[in-house]
Every structure is written in C-alpha cells, then in structure tokens.
PDB file of C-alpha atoms in Angstrom:
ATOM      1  CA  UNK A   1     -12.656   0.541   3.375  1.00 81.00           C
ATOM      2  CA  UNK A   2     -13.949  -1.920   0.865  1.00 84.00           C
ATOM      3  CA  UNK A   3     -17.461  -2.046   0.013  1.00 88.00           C
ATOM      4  CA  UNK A   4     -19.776  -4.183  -2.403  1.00 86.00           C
ATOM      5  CA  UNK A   5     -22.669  -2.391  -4.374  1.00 90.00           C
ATOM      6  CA  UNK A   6     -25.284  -4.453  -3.350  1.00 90.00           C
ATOM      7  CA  UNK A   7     -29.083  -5.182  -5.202  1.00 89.00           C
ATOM      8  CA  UNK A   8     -31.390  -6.768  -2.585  1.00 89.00           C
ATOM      9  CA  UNK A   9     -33.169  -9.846  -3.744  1.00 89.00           C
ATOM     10  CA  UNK A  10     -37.097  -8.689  -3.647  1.00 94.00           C
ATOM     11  CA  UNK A  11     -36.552  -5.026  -3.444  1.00 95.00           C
ATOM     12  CA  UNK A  12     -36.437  -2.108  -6.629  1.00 95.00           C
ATOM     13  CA  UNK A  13     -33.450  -0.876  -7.479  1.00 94.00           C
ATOM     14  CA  UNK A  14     -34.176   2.072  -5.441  1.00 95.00           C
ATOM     15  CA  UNK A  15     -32.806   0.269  -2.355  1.00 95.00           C
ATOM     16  CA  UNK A  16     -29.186  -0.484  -3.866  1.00 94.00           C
ATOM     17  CA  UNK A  17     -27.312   0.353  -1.431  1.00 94.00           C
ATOM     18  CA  UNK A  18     -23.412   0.619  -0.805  1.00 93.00           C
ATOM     19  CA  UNK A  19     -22.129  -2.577   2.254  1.00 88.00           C
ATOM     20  CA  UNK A  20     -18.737  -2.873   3.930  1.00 87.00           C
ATOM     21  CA  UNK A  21     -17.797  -6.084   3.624  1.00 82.00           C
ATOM     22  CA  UNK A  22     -17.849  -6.859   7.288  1.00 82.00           C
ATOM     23  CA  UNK A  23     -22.380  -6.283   6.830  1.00 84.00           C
ATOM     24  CA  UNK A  24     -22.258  -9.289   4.034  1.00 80.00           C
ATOM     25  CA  UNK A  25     -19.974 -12.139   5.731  1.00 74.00           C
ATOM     26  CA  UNK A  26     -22.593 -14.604   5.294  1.00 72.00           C
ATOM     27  CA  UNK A  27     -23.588 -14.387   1.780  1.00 73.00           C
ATOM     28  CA  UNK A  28     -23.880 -17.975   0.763  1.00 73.00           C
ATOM     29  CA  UNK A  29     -21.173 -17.577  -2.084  1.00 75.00           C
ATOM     30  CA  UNK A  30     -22.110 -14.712  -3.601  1.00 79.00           C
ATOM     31  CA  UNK A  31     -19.247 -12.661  -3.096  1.00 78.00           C
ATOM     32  CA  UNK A  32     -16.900 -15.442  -4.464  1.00 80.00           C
ATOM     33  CA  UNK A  33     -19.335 -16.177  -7.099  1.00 81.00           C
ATOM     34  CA  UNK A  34     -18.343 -12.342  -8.062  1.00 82.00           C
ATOM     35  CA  UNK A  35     -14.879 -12.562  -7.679  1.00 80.00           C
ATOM     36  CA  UNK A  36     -15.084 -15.669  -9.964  1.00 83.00           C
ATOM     37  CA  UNK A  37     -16.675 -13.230 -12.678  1.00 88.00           C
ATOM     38  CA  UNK A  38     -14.331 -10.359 -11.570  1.00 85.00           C
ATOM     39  CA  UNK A  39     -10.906 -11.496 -10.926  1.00 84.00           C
ATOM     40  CA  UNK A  40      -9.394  -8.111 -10.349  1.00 85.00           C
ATOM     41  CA  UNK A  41     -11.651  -6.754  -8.346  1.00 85.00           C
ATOM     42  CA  UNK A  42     -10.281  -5.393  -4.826  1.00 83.00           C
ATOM     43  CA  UNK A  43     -11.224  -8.298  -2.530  1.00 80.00           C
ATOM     44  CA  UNK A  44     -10.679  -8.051   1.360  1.00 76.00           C
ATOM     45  CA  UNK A  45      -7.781  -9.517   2.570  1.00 73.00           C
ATOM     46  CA  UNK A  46      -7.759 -12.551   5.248  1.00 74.00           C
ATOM     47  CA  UNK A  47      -7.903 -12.011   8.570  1.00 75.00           C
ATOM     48  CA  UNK A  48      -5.086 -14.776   9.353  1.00 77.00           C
ATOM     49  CA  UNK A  49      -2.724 -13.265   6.644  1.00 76.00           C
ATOM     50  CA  UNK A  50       0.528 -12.338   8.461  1.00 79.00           C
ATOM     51  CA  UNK A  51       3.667 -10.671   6.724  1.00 79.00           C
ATOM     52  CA  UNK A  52       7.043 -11.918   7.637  1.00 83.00           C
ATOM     53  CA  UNK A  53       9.124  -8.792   7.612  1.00 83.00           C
ATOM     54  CA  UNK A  54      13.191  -9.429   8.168  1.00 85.00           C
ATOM     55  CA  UNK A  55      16.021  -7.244   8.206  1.00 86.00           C
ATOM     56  CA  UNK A  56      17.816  -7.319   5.119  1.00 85.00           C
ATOM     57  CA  UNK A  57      21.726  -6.163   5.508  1.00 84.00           C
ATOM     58  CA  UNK A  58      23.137  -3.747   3.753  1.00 81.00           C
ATOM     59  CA  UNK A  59      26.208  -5.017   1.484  1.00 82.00           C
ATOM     60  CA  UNK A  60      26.919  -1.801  -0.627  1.00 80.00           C
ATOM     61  CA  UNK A  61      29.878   0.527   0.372  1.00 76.00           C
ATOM     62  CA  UNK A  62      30.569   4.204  -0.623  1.00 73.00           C
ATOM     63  CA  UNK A  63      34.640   5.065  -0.674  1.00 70.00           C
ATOM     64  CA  UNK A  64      33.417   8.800   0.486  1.00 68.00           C
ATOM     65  CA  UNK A  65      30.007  10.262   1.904  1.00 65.00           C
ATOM     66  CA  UNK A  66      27.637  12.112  -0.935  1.00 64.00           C
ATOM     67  CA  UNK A  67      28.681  16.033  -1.113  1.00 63.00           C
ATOM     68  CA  UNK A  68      24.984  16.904  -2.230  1.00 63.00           C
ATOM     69  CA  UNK A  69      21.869  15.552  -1.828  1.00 64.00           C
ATOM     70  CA  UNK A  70      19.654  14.357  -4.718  1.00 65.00           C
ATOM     71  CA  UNK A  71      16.266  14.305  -5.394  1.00 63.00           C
ATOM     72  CA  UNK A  72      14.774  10.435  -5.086  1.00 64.00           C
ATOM     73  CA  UNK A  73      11.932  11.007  -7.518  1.00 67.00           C
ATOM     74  CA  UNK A  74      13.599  13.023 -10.466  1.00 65.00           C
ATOM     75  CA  UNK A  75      17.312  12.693  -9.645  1.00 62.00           C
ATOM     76  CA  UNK A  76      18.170  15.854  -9.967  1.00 63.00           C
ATOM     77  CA  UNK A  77      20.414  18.055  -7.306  1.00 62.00           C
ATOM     78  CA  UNK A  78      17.973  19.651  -4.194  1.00 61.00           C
ATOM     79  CA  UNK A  79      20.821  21.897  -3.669  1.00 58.00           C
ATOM     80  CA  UNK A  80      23.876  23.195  -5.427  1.00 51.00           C
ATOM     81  CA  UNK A  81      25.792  23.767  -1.350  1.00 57.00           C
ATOM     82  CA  UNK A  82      27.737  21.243  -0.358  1.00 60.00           C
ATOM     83  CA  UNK A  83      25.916  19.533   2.965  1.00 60.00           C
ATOM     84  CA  UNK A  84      27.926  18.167   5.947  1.00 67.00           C
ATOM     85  CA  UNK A  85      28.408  14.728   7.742  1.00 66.00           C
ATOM     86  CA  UNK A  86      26.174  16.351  10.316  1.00 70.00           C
ATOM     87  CA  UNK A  87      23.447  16.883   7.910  1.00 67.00           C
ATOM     88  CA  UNK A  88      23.208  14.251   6.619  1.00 62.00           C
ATOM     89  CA  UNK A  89      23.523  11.852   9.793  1.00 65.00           C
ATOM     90  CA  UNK A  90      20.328  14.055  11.552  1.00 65.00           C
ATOM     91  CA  UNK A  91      18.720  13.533   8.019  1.00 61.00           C
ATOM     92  CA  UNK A  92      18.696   9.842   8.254  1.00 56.00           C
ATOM     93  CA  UNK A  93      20.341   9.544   5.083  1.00 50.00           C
ATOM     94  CA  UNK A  94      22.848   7.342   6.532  1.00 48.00           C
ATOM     95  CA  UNK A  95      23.025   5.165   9.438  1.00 45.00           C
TER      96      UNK A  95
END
C-alpha cells in the first residue's frame, strides 16, 4: 500500500508521520509538486485506468510432444525419466 512520509506544516518533526495516500487526496498540489521533484517515485495509479487484456493465439507448432520437462528459470532438466502425454496434459503444460 503506498504511503507518503509526511511533515505537518506547524508541528516538530516529532509528529512525521507515515499517510496512505487515500488520508492526503486533497493536498493542494503537493503530492504532484513531489512527483515533479521525484519522477521515479512509486505514485498511485488512477482509479479510471483499465487494462485491455486479449487472447493472443498461439502460432508455434512442435512435430512431437517434449520427452522431459525443463526447468523455466535455469533451463536445465527437472528430471532425467521420460514423462507421459498424461503428465504433461494434467500439468498444464500443454493445452
């Protein structure tokens, strides 16, 4: 949840405290004022922002299904075994 370190106008330092962003809607520019100075700060998104997800189809073709499964992250082999169609279908590996 994003939050602004805030330093109340009037009060010591000792009262700094930590706001969600929701607490400091109306700030009379002061948040974009800090944005200005702080480009790539985290910044809360809009509330009207929509993503447009579509279904994207799939144009690659294998001539055989995989004998072994690999590791996504290092590509190396999770198992020496051969795995069946079976396995791999209740896997979700293919569709």
């Amino acid at each position: 949840k994003l939050k602004y370190f805030v330093h109340w106008k009037g009060y010591p330092k000792e009262e700094d405290s930590w706001e969600p962003v929701e607490n400091l809607r109306d700030n009379n520019g002061v948040s974009d004022e800090f944005h200005h100075t702080h480009p790539s700060a985290p910044r809360p998104r809009p509330r009207n922002v929509r993503f447009n997800y579509k279904t994207i189809e799939n144009f690659t073709t294998t001539p055989h299904l995989p004998g072994h499964l690999y590791n996504w992250e290092n590509g190396k082999m999770q198992s020496v075994r051969p795995i069946s169609v079976d396995t791999i279908l209740k896997r979700g590996v293919m569709s």
